[in-house]
Amino acid sequence: MILAIGIVTSSAHGQVDALSDINFFQTGIISTDENKFSISNDISIREFFNGEIIRVSGHTIEGFPYITYSKIIEEKIETRGIIFIGGEFLELLFKEELPEESAVKKNNNLQILVQYTQRVYSEKPAHLDVKVYDPTKNKLNDFNQNYGFLTNKNINVTVLDENKDVFYSDEGVTNEKGLFEIEFFIPERHPRETLTVTIIAEDEHSKSSKILQIFTLGTIPDNDSSS
């Protein structure tokens, strides 16, 4: 994922073109110690001290707000940031090199793609379809790609409510299409809240994870015919 940001930045710092040299603009990915997130096009950029400090804020595609600060130091860019997940701020990690230029770590080389119910009323099911791919064979992150998927990978899914109590959990293995499907119901009169879903894919040599949000909407209004 490569983002084209429609902002022009003048730079008085040698060869450093601040926006194009911020690595996560090139990859479209920000990471914590355990998870990777895709940034959306909903981005706000501000410059301070004549462009020496660049602040970027926005939301990931998974719905988590983040903020980063990049500082130009001797024609290099140092970036730090945080992301808000499950009621707490987590530190974002940034590497100087782009992922395609660095060695792939064995403990995080499974690509997890998900199609899921993002918003759900009480007394309705939430669906979660997880597919696991070899990331080198699915560079477009296409959930429906019919090759490159990985079978017999262990999947663990944990859903936490806003009190960090387990709302639902399940585990199993991917099938012959690299797919693992689950469904869970939202109880009657369940309040509006944000559920945090953590998905872990694992085999003998690799372990990767993905985190996302599901919003419960409470009881269906009388004038809403949602099924």
CSV table of C-alpha atoms in Angstrom, one decimal:
chain,number,residue,atom,x,y,z
A,1,MET,CA,0.0,0.0,0.0
A,2,ILE,CA,1.5,3.3,-1.1
A,3,LEU,CA,-0.2,6.5,-0.1
A,4,ALA,CA,-0.1,9.6,-2.2
A,5,ILE,CA,-0.4,12.6,0.1
A,6,GLY,CA,-1.5,15.7,-1.6
A,7,ILE,CA,0.7,18.1,0.5
A,8,VAL,CA,3.9,19.8,-0.7
A,9,THR,CA,6.6,20.4,1.9
A,10,SER,CA,9.5,22.7,1.3
A,11,SER,CA,12.6,21.5,2.9
A,12,ALA,CA,15.8,23.4,3.9
A,13,HIS,CA,17.5,20.3,5.1
A,14,GLY,CA,19.7,19.1,2.3
A,15,GLN,CA,18.5,15.9,0.6
A,16,VAL,CA,15.7,15.2,3.1
A,17,ASP,CA,12.2,15.4,1.6
A,18,ALA,CA,10.4,14.9,4.9
A,19,LEU,CA,7.1,13.5,3.8
A,20,SER,CA,8.5,11.1,1.2
A,21,ASP,CA,11.2,10.0,3.6
A,22,ILE,CA,8.8,9.0,6.4
A,23,ASN,CA,8.9,5.3,6.0
A,24,PHE,CA,5.3,4.4,7.0
A,25,PHE,CA,4.0,6.7,4.2
A,26,GLN,CA,5.8,4.4,1.8
A,27,THR,CA,4.6,1.1,3.3
A,28,GLY,CA,1.2,2.2,4.6
A,29,ILE,CA,1.9,0.2,7.7
A,30,ILE,CA,2.5,1.2,11.4
A,31,SER,CA,3.4,-1.4,14.0
A,32,THR,CA,3.4,-2.0,17.8
A,33,ASP,CA,5.5,-4.7,19.3
A,34,GLU,CA,2.9,-7.3,18.6
A,35,ASN,CA,0.7,-6.1,15.7
A,36,LYS,CA,0.7,-4.3,12.4
A,37,PHE,CA,-1.9,-1.8,11.2
A,38,SER,CA,-2.8,-0.3,7.8
A,39,ILE,CA,-3.1,3.5,7.8
A,40,SER,CA,-6.2,5.0,6.1
A,41,ASN,CA,-6.3,8.1,3.9
A,42,ASP,CA,-7.8,10.0,6.8
A,43,ILE,CA,-4.6,11.8,7.7
A,44,SER,CA,-3.9,15.2,9.2
A,45,ILE,CA,-0.4,16.7,8.8
A,46,ARG,CA,1.1,19.7,10.6
A,47,GLU,CA,4.6,21.2,10.5
A,48,PHE,CA,6.5,23.0,13.3
A,49,PHE,CA,9.8,24.8,13.6
A,50,ASN,CA,10.0,25.5,9.8
A,51,GLY,CA,9.4,21.9,8.9
A,52,GLU,CA,11.9,20.3,11.4
A,53,ILE,CA,9.0,18.6,13.2
A,54,ILE,CA,6.2,16.9,11.4
A,55,ARG,CA,3.1,15.7,13.2
A,56,VAL,CA,0.9,13.1,11.6
A,57,SER,CA,-2.4,12.0,13.1
A,58,GLY,CA,-5.2,9.8,11.8
A,59,HIS,CA,-7.0,6.4,12.0
A,60,THR,CA,-5.9,3.0,10.9
A,61,ILE,CA,-8.2,1.0,8.6
A,62,GLU,CA,-9.0,-1.1,11.6
A,63,GLY,CA,-10.4,2.0,13.4
A,64,PHE,CA,-7.6,2.8,15.9
A,65,PRO,CA,-6.5,6.5,16.3
A,66,TYR,CA,-2.7,7.2,16.2
A,67,ILE,CA,-0.3,10.1,16.3
A,68,THR,CA,3.3,10.4,15.2
A,69,TYR,CA,6.0,13.0,15.4
A,70,SER,CA,9.0,13.0,13.0
A,71,LYS,CA,12.1,15.1,13.6
A,72,ILE,CA,14.8,15.8,11.1
A,73,ILE,CA,18.2,15.2,12.6
A,74,GLU,CA,21.3,15.7,10.5
A,75,GLU,CA,19.5,14.9,7.3
A,76,LYS,CA,17.9,11.8,8.8
A,77,ILE,CA,14.3,11.4,10.1
A,78,GLU,CA,13.5,10.0,13.5
A,79,THR,CA,9.9,9.0,14.1
A,80,ARG,CA,8.0,8.2,17.3
A,81,GLY,CA,4.3,7.7,18.0
A,82,ILE,CA,1.5,6.1,19.9
A,83,ILE,CA,-1.8,4.3,19.0
A,84,PHE,CA,-4.9,4.0,21.2
A,85,ILE,CA,-6.1,0.4,21.5
A,86,GLY,CA,-8.5,-1.1,24.1
A,87,GLY,CA,-8.5,1.9,26.3
A,88,GLU,CA,-4.8,2.4,26.5
A,89,PHE,CA,-1.9,4.0,24.5
A,90,LEU,CA,0.7,1.7,23.0
A,91,GLU,CA,4.0,2.8,21.6
A,92,LEU,CA,4.5,2.5,17.9
A,93,LEU,CA,7.8,1.0,16.6
A,94,PHE,CA,9.6,2.4,13.6
A,95,LYS,CA,12.6,1.0,11.7
A,96,GLU,CA,15.0,3.0,9.6
A,97,GLU,CA,14.8,0.5,6.7
A,98,LEU,CA,11.7,-0.3,4.7
A,99,PRO,CA,10.3,-3.8,5.3
A,100,GLU,CA,11.1,-5.0,1.8
A,101,GLU,CA,14.7,-4.2,2.4
A,102,SER,CA,15.0,-6.0,5.7
A,103,ALA,CA,15.1,-9.6,6.6
A,104,VAL,CA,11.7,-11.2,7.3
A,105,LYS,CA,11.5,-12.4,10.9
A,106,LYS,CA,10.5,-16.0,11.2
A,107,ASN,CA,8.3,-15.2,14.2
A,108,ASN,CA,6.1,-12.8,12.2
A,109,ASN,CA,5.8,-13.9,8.6
A,110,LEU,CA,2.1,-15.0,8.4
A,111,GLN,CA,-0.2,-12.6,6.6
A,112,ILE,CA,-3.6,-12.4,8.4
A,113,LEU,CA,-6.5,-11.0,6.3
A,114,VAL,CA,-10.0,-10.6,7.8
A,115,GLN,CA,-13.6,-9.9,6.6
A,116,TYR,CA,-15.9,-9.3,9.6
A,117,THR,CA,-19.0,-7.6,11.0
A,118,GLN,CA,-17.9,-4.1,12.0
A,119,ARG,CA,-21.2,-3.1,13.6
A,120,VAL,CA,-23.8,-5.4,15.1
A,121,TYR,CA,-27.1,-5.0,17.1
A,122,SER,CA,-28.1,-7.1,20.1
A,123,GLU,CA,-29.5,-10.5,19.4
A,124,LYS,CA,-27.6,-10.6,16.1
A,125,PRO,CA,-24.6,-12.6,15.0
A,126,ALA,CA,-21.1,-11.2,14.4
A,127,HIS,CA,-19.2,-13.0,11.7
A,128,LEU,CA,-15.4,-13.2,11.5
A,129,ASP,CA,-13.7,-14.8,8.5
A,130,VAL,CA,-9.9,-15.2,8.8
A,131,LYS,CA,-7.6,-16.1,6.0
A,132,VAL,CA,-3.8,-16.8,6.3
A,133,TYR,CA,-1.5,-16.2,3.4
A,134,ASP,CA,2.2,-16.3,2.6
A,135,PRO,CA,2.8,-12.5,2.4
A,136,THR,CA,5.3,-12.8,-0.4
A,137,LYS,CA,2.5,-14.3,-2.6
A,138,ASN,CA,-0.2,-11.8,-1.8
A,139,LYS,CA,1.4,-8.4,-1.9
A,140,LEU,CA,-2.0,-6.6,-2.6
A,141,ASN,CA,-3.5,-8.0,0.6
A,142,ASP,CA,-6.4,-9.5,-1.4
A,143,PHE,CA,-8.7,-11.5,0.9
A,144,ASN,CA,-10.2,-13.3,-2.1
A,145,GLN,CA,-6.9,-14.3,-3.9
A,146,ASN,CA,-7.2,-18.0,-4.8
A,147,TYR,CA,-3.5,-18.9,-4.3
A,148,GLY,CA,-0.8,-18.3,-1.8
A,149,PHE,CA,-3.0,-19.2,1.2
A,150,LEU,CA,-1.7,-21.4,4.0
A,151,THR,CA,-3.5,-24.5,5.4
A,152,ASN,CA,-3.4,-26.1,8.8
A,153,LYS,CA,-2.3,-22.9,10.6
A,154,ASN,CA,-3.4,-22.6,14.2
A,155,ILE,CA,-5.8,-19.8,14.8
A,156,ASN,CA,-6.8,-18.3,18.2
A,157,VAL,CA,-9.4,-15.6,18.5
A,158,THR,CA,-10.1,-13.6,21.6
A,159,VAL,CA,-12.8,-10.9,21.9
A,160,LEU,CA,-12.6,-8.5,24.9
A,161,ASP,CA,-15.2,-6.1,26.1
A,162,GLU,CA,-14.4,-2.6,27.4
A,163,ASN,CA,-13.7,-3.9,30.9
A,164,LYS,CA,-11.1,-6.2,29.3
A,165,ASP,CA,-13.1,-9.3,30.2
A,166,VAL,CA,-13.4,-12.1,27.7
A,167,PHE,CA,-16.6,-11.8,25.7
A,168,TYR,CA,-15.9,-14.7,23.3
A,169,SER,CA,-13.0,-16.9,22.3
A,170,ASP,CA,-12.4,-19.7,19.8
A,171,GLU,CA,-9.6,-21.6,18.3
A,172,GLY,CA,-9.0,-24.0,15.4
A,173,VAL,CA,-7.0,-24.4,12.2
A,174,THR,CA,-7.3,-23.0,8.7
A,175,ASN,CA,-9.0,-25.3,6.1
A,176,GLU,CA,-7.9,-26.3,2.6
A,177,LYS,CA,-8.5,-22.7,1.4
A,178,GLY,CA,-6.5,-21.1,4.3
A,179,LEU,CA,-9.8,-20.0,5.9
A,180,PHE,CA,-11.1,-20.1,9.5
A,181,GLU,CA,-14.7,-18.9,10.1
A,182,ILE,CA,-16.4,-18.1,13.4
A,183,GLU,CA,-19.7,-16.6,14.4
A,184,PHE,CA,-20.8,-15.4,17.9
A,185,PHE,CA,-24.0,-13.7,19.1
A,186,ILE,CA,-24.5,-10.5,20.8
A,187,PRO,CA,-26.8,-11.0,23.8
A,188,GLU,CA,-30.2,-9.5,24.3
A,189,ARG,CA,-30.1,-5.9,25.6
A,190,HIS,CA,-26.3,-5.8,25.3
A,191,PRO,CA,-25.1,-2.2,25.7
A,192,ARG,CA,-23.4,-0.1,23.1
A,193,GLU,CA,-19.6,-0.7,23.4
A,194,THR,CA,-16.4,-1.4,21.5
A,195,LEU,CA,-15.2,-5.0,21.4
A,196,THR,CA,-11.5,-5.6,20.8
A,197,VAL,CA,-10.7,-8.6,18.7
A,198,THR,CA,-7.2,-10.2,18.7
A,199,ILE,CA,-6.4,-12.9,16.1
A,200,ILE,CA,-3.3,-15.0,16.4
A,201,ALA,CA,-2.0,-17.3,13.6
A,202,GLU,CA,0.7,-19.7,14.5
A,203,ASP,CA,2.6,-22.7,13.3
A,204,GLU,CA,5.9,-24.4,14.3
A,205,HIS,CA,8.1,-21.7,13.0
A,206,SER,CA,5.9,-18.5,12.8
A,207,LYS,CA,3.5,-16.5,14.9
A,208,SER,CA,1.6,-13.4,13.8
A,209,SER,CA,-1.3,-11.4,15.2
A,210,LYS,CA,-3.9,-8.9,14.1
A,211,ILE,CA,-6.2,-6.6,16.2
A,212,LEU,CA,-9.4,-5.0,15.2
A,213,GLN,CA,-12.7,-3.6,16.6
A,214,ILE,CA,-16.4,-4.5,16.5
A,215,PHE,CA,-19.0,-2.0,17.6
A,216,THR,CA,-22.1,-3.2,19.4
A,217,LEU,CA,-25.1,-0.9,18.7
A,218,GLY,CA,-27.5,-2.0,21.4
A,219,THR,CA,-31.2,-2.9,20.7
A,220,ILE,CA,-32.5,-2.5,17.2
A,221,PRO,CA,-34.6,0.7,17.0
A,222,ASP,CA,-38.3,0.1,16.1
A,223,ASN,CA,-37.9,1.8,12.8
A,224,ASP,CA,-34.7,-0.2,11.8
A,225,SER,CA,-35.3,-3.4,9.8
A,226,SER,CA,-31.7,-4.6,9.9
A,227,SER,CA,-31.4,-8.4,9.8
